[in-house]
Amino acid sequence: MTTVNLIPRHIFGLKTDVHSNVAFVDDQTVAYPAGHQIVVCSLDDKRQKFIAGTEASEGVTATALAPSRRFLAVAERSERALVSIFDLKTLKKRKVLSSADAQARSYVSMAFSADNQLLLTQGGAPDWMLTC
């Protein structure tokens, strides 16, 4: 059996149940979740680039843009809640974070520190744990 890989060219829509679901990367670029992807859209030339979600996850639950506007944190629901940090210049995944102590399957909110060094996450049910 042959496997077909689909490569998106354009994605319409916005996932509205995600906390902080639109981030202005710069004056002409926005990043937002749509389906199981993060769309990085250039408003100047109407081009889109895509960051695929983690295969084992159930979707994006929250995003946070670093004050430097260089990094985007993407929280995803899965067996163990996880956060991926992406470099918006290269669209490459820089780090994957997960707490061994938390029982939550998702993070509901996130925020970077002013110096871009720390990420505060708010876990979901049942423990609602804050992690830094």
PDB file of C-alpha atoms in Angstrom:
ATOM      1  CA  MET A   1       0.000   0.000   0.000  1.00  0.00           C
ATOM      2  CA  THR A   2       1.319   3.441  -0.922  1.00  0.00           C
ATOM      3  CA  THR A   3       1.391   6.270   1.598  1.00  0.00           C
ATOM      4  CA  VAL A   4       0.501   9.755   0.404  1.00  0.00           C
ATOM      5  CA  ASN A   5       2.023  12.785   2.124  1.00  0.00           C
ATOM      6  CA  LEU A   6      -0.029  15.958   1.895  1.00  0.00           C
ATOM      7  CA  ILE A   7       1.761  19.284   2.012  1.00  0.00           C
ATOM      8  CA  PRO A   8      -0.518  22.251   2.737  1.00  0.00           C
ATOM      9  CA  ARG A   9      -0.272  25.267   0.460  1.00  0.00           C
ATOM     10  CA  HIS A  10      -2.846  27.453   2.185  1.00  0.00           C
ATOM     11  CA  ILE A  11      -4.897  26.997   5.351  1.00  0.00           C
ATOM     12  CA  PHE A  12      -8.101  28.896   6.046  1.00  0.00           C
ATOM     13  CA  GLY A  13      -9.472  29.283   9.547  1.00  0.00           C
ATOM     14  CA  LEU A  14      -8.426  29.846  13.130  1.00  0.00           C
ATOM     15  CA  LYS A  15      -8.631  27.518  16.113  1.00  0.00           C
ATOM     16  CA  THR A  16     -10.601  29.666  18.562  1.00  0.00           C
ATOM     17  CA  ASP A  17     -10.385  27.490  21.688  1.00  0.00           C
ATOM     18  CA  VAL A  18      -6.639  28.179  22.074  1.00  0.00           C
ATOM     19  CA  HIS A  19      -5.414  30.674  24.692  1.00  0.00           C
ATOM     20  CA  SER A  20      -3.505  33.579  23.046  1.00  0.00           C
ATOM     21  CA  ASN A  21      -4.391  32.296  19.607  1.00  0.00           C
ATOM     22  CA  VAL A  22      -2.997  35.164  17.498  1.00  0.00           C
ATOM     23  CA  ALA A  23       0.555  36.506  17.835  1.00  0.00           C
ATOM     24  CA  PHE A  24       1.972  39.440  15.883  1.00  0.00           C
ATOM     25  CA  VAL A  25       5.523  38.335  15.105  1.00  0.00           C
ATOM     26  CA  ASP A  26       6.274  41.700  13.479  1.00  0.00           C
ATOM     27  CA  ASP A  27       4.328  44.443  11.683  1.00  0.00           C
ATOM     28  CA  GLN A  28       3.592  42.232   8.687  1.00  0.00           C
ATOM     29  CA  THR A  29       3.577  38.681  10.103  1.00  0.00           C
ATOM     30  CA  VAL A  30       1.072  36.848  12.311  1.00  0.00           C
ATOM     31  CA  ALA A  31       1.194  33.351  13.792  1.00  0.00           C
ATOM     32  CA  TYR A  32      -1.954  31.444  14.732  1.00  0.00           C
ATOM     33  CA  PRO A  33      -3.191  27.867  15.219  1.00  0.00           C
ATOM     34  CA  ALA A  34      -5.384  26.281  12.562  1.00  0.00           C
ATOM     35  CA  GLY A  35      -6.216  22.617  12.900  1.00  0.00           C
ATOM     36  CA  HIS A  36      -3.105  20.698  13.964  1.00  0.00           C
ATOM     37  CA  GLN A  37      -0.724  23.345  12.569  1.00  0.00           C
ATOM     38  CA  ILE A  38       0.650  26.749  13.464  1.00  0.00           C
ATOM     39  CA  VAL A  39       0.314  29.089  10.488  1.00  0.00           C
ATOM     40  CA  VAL A  40       2.897  31.868  10.076  1.00  0.00           C
ATOM     41  CA  CYS A  41       1.296  34.267   7.612  1.00  0.00           C
ATOM     42  CA  SER A  42       2.950  37.194   5.841  1.00  0.00           C
ATOM     43  CA  LEU A  43       0.389  39.961   5.390  1.00  0.00           C
ATOM     44  CA  ASP A  44       2.512  41.659   2.695  1.00  0.00           C
ATOM     45  CA  ASP A  45       2.626  38.882   0.135  1.00  0.00           C
ATOM     46  CA  LYS A  46      -0.170  36.645   1.534  1.00  0.00           C
ATOM     47  CA  ARG A  47       2.202  33.663   1.871  1.00  0.00           C
ATOM     48  CA  GLN A  48       1.880  31.098   4.620  1.00  0.00           C
ATOM     49  CA  LYS A  49       4.466  28.876   6.251  1.00  0.00           C
ATOM     50  CA  PHE A  50       3.495  26.012   8.534  1.00  0.00           C
ATOM     51  CA  ILE A  51       4.706  24.457  11.761  1.00  0.00           C
ATOM     52  CA  ALA A  52       3.266  20.963  12.109  1.00  0.00           C
ATOM     53  CA  GLY A  53       1.935  19.780  15.452  1.00  0.00           C
ATOM     54  CA  THR A  54       3.428  16.813  17.280  1.00  0.00           C
ATOM     55  CA  GLU A  55       2.067  13.573  15.802  1.00  0.00           C
ATOM     56  CA  ALA A  56       1.052  11.991  19.112  1.00  0.00           C
ATOM     57  CA  SER A  57      -0.727  15.118  20.373  1.00  0.00           C
ATOM     58  CA  GLU A  58      -4.435  15.925  20.280  1.00  0.00           C
ATOM     59  CA  GLY A  59      -4.001  19.553  19.245  1.00  0.00           C
ATOM     60  CA  VAL A  60      -2.788  22.976  20.333  1.00  0.00           C
ATOM     61  CA  THR A  61      -4.151  24.351  23.631  1.00  0.00           C
ATOM     62  CA  ALA A  62      -2.131  27.566  24.134  1.00  0.00           C
ATOM     63  CA  THR A  63       0.577  29.683  22.539  1.00  0.00           C
ATOM     64  CA  ALA A  64       2.941  32.352  23.857  1.00  0.00           C
ATOM     65  CA  LEU A  65       5.235  34.705  21.963  1.00  0.00           C
ATOM     66  CA  ALA A  66       8.537  35.719  23.585  1.00  0.00           C
ATOM     67  CA  PRO A  67       9.030  39.485  24.130  1.00  0.00           C
ATOM     68  CA  SER A  68      11.900  39.369  21.603  1.00  0.00           C
ATOM     69  CA  ARG A  69       9.359  37.970  19.095  1.00  0.00           C
ATOM     70  CA  ARG A  70      11.940  35.343  18.113  1.00  0.00           C
ATOM     71  CA  PHE A  71      10.453  32.312  19.887  1.00  0.00           C
ATOM     72  CA  LEU A  72       6.942  30.867  19.975  1.00  0.00           C
ATOM     73  CA  ALA A  73       5.888  28.404  22.673  1.00  0.00           C
ATOM     74  CA  VAL A  74       3.160  25.970  21.584  1.00  0.00           C
ATOM     75  CA  ALA A  75       1.348  23.838  24.189  1.00  0.00           C
ATOM     76  CA  GLU A  76      -0.304  20.613  23.020  1.00  0.00           C
ATOM     77  CA  ARG A  77      -2.702  18.170  24.659  1.00  0.00           C
ATOM     78  CA  SER A  78      -1.340  14.619  24.917  1.00  0.00           C
ATOM     79  CA  GLU A  79      -0.823  11.749  27.391  1.00  0.00           C
ATOM     80  CA  ARG A  80       1.558  14.085  29.214  1.00  0.00           C
ATOM     81  CA  ALA A  81       1.133  17.799  28.495  1.00  0.00           C
ATOM     82  CA  LEU A  82       3.973  19.193  26.410  1.00  0.00           C
ATOM     83  CA  VAL A  83       5.306  22.526  25.212  1.00  0.00           C
ATOM     84  CA  SER A  84       7.433  22.964  22.095  1.00  0.00           C
ATOM     85  CA  ILE A  85       9.575  26.070  21.626  1.00  0.00           C
ATOM     86  CA  PHE A  86       9.998  27.154  17.989  1.00  0.00           C
ATOM     87  CA  ASP A  87      12.463  29.607  16.482  1.00  0.00           C
ATOM     88  CA  LEU A  88      10.337  31.849  14.259  1.00  0.00           C
ATOM     89  CA  LYS A  89      13.295  32.821  12.049  1.00  0.00           C
ATOM     90  CA  THR A  90      13.967  29.228  10.972  1.00  0.00           C
ATOM     91  CA  LEU A  91      10.617  27.601  11.964  1.00  0.00           C
ATOM     92  CA  LYS A  92      12.625  24.837  13.647  1.00  0.00           C
ATOM     93  CA  LYS A  93      11.754  23.224  16.958  1.00  0.00           C
ATOM     94  CA  ARG A  94      14.351  24.291  19.534  1.00  0.00           C
ATOM     95  CA  LYS A  95      13.149  22.459  22.644  1.00  0.00           C
ATOM     96  CA  VAL A  96      10.347  20.244  23.981  1.00  0.00           C
ATOM     97  CA  LEU A  97       9.303  20.722  27.614  1.00  0.00           C
ATOM     98  CA  SER A  98       7.185  18.466  29.806  1.00  0.00           C
ATOM     99  CA  SER A  99       6.750  18.205  33.573  1.00  0.00           C
ATOM    100  CA  ALA A 100       7.197  14.802  35.205  1.00  0.00           C
ATOM    101  CA  ASP A 101       5.310  16.023  38.298  1.00  0.00           C
ATOM    102  CA  ALA A 102       2.164  17.300  36.573  1.00  0.00           C
ATOM    103  CA  GLN A 103      -0.851  15.056  35.998  1.00  0.00           C
ATOM    104  CA  ALA A 104      -2.469  17.416  33.492  1.00  0.00           C
ATOM    105  CA  ARG A 105      -2.886  16.391  29.862  1.00  0.00           C
ATOM    106  CA  SER A 106      -2.690  20.001  28.672  1.00  0.00           C
ATOM    107  CA  TYR A 107      -1.417  23.473  29.490  1.00  0.00           C
ATOM    108  CA  VAL A 108      -4.094  26.155  29.474  1.00  0.00           C
ATOM    109  CA  SER A 109      -1.939  29.302  29.563  1.00  0.00           C
ATOM    110  CA  MET A 110       1.712  30.336  29.164  1.00  0.00           C
ATOM    111  CA  ALA A 111       3.871  33.466  29.380  1.00  0.00           C
ATOM    112  CA  PHE A 112       7.547  34.239  28.798  1.00  0.00           C
ATOM    113  CA  SER A 113       9.592  36.332  31.234  1.00  0.00           C
ATOM    114  CA  ALA A 114      10.655  39.807  30.105  1.00  0.00           C
ATOM    115  CA  ASP A 115      14.214  38.570  29.427  1.00  0.00           C
ATOM    116  CA  ASN A 116      12.995  35.611  27.269  1.00  0.00           C
ATOM    117  CA  GLN A 117      14.766  33.138  29.585  1.00  0.00           C
ATOM    118  CA  LEU A 118      11.833  31.622  31.513  1.00  0.00           C
ATOM    119  CA  LEU A 119       8.441  30.248  30.530  1.00  0.00           C
ATOM    120  CA  LEU A 120       5.605  30.104  33.058  1.00  0.00           C
ATOM    121  CA  THR A 121       2.975  27.450  32.285  1.00  0.00           C
ATOM    122  CA  GLN A 122      -0.438  26.827  33.849  1.00  0.00           C
ATOM    123  CA  GLY A 123      -1.407  23.165  33.702  1.00  0.00           C
ATOM    124  CA  GLY A 124      -4.987  22.006  33.285  1.00  0.00           C
ATOM    125  CA  ALA A 125      -7.148  19.641  35.333  1.00  0.00           C
ATOM    126  CA  PRO A 126      -6.812  17.852  37.715  1.00  0.00           C
ATOM    127  CA  ASP A 127      -3.899  19.633  39.440  1.00  0.00           C
ATOM    128  CA  TRP A 128      -3.763  23.099  37.761  1.00  0.00           C
ATOM    129  CA  MET A 129      -0.032  23.290  38.538  1.00  0.00           C
ATOM    130  CA  LEU A 130       2.061  26.386  37.790  1.00  0.00           C
ATOM    131  CA  THR A 131       5.487  25.496  36.400  1.00  0.00           C
ATOM    132  CA  CYS A 132       8.397  27.780  35.584  1.00  0.00           C
TER     133      CYS A 132
END
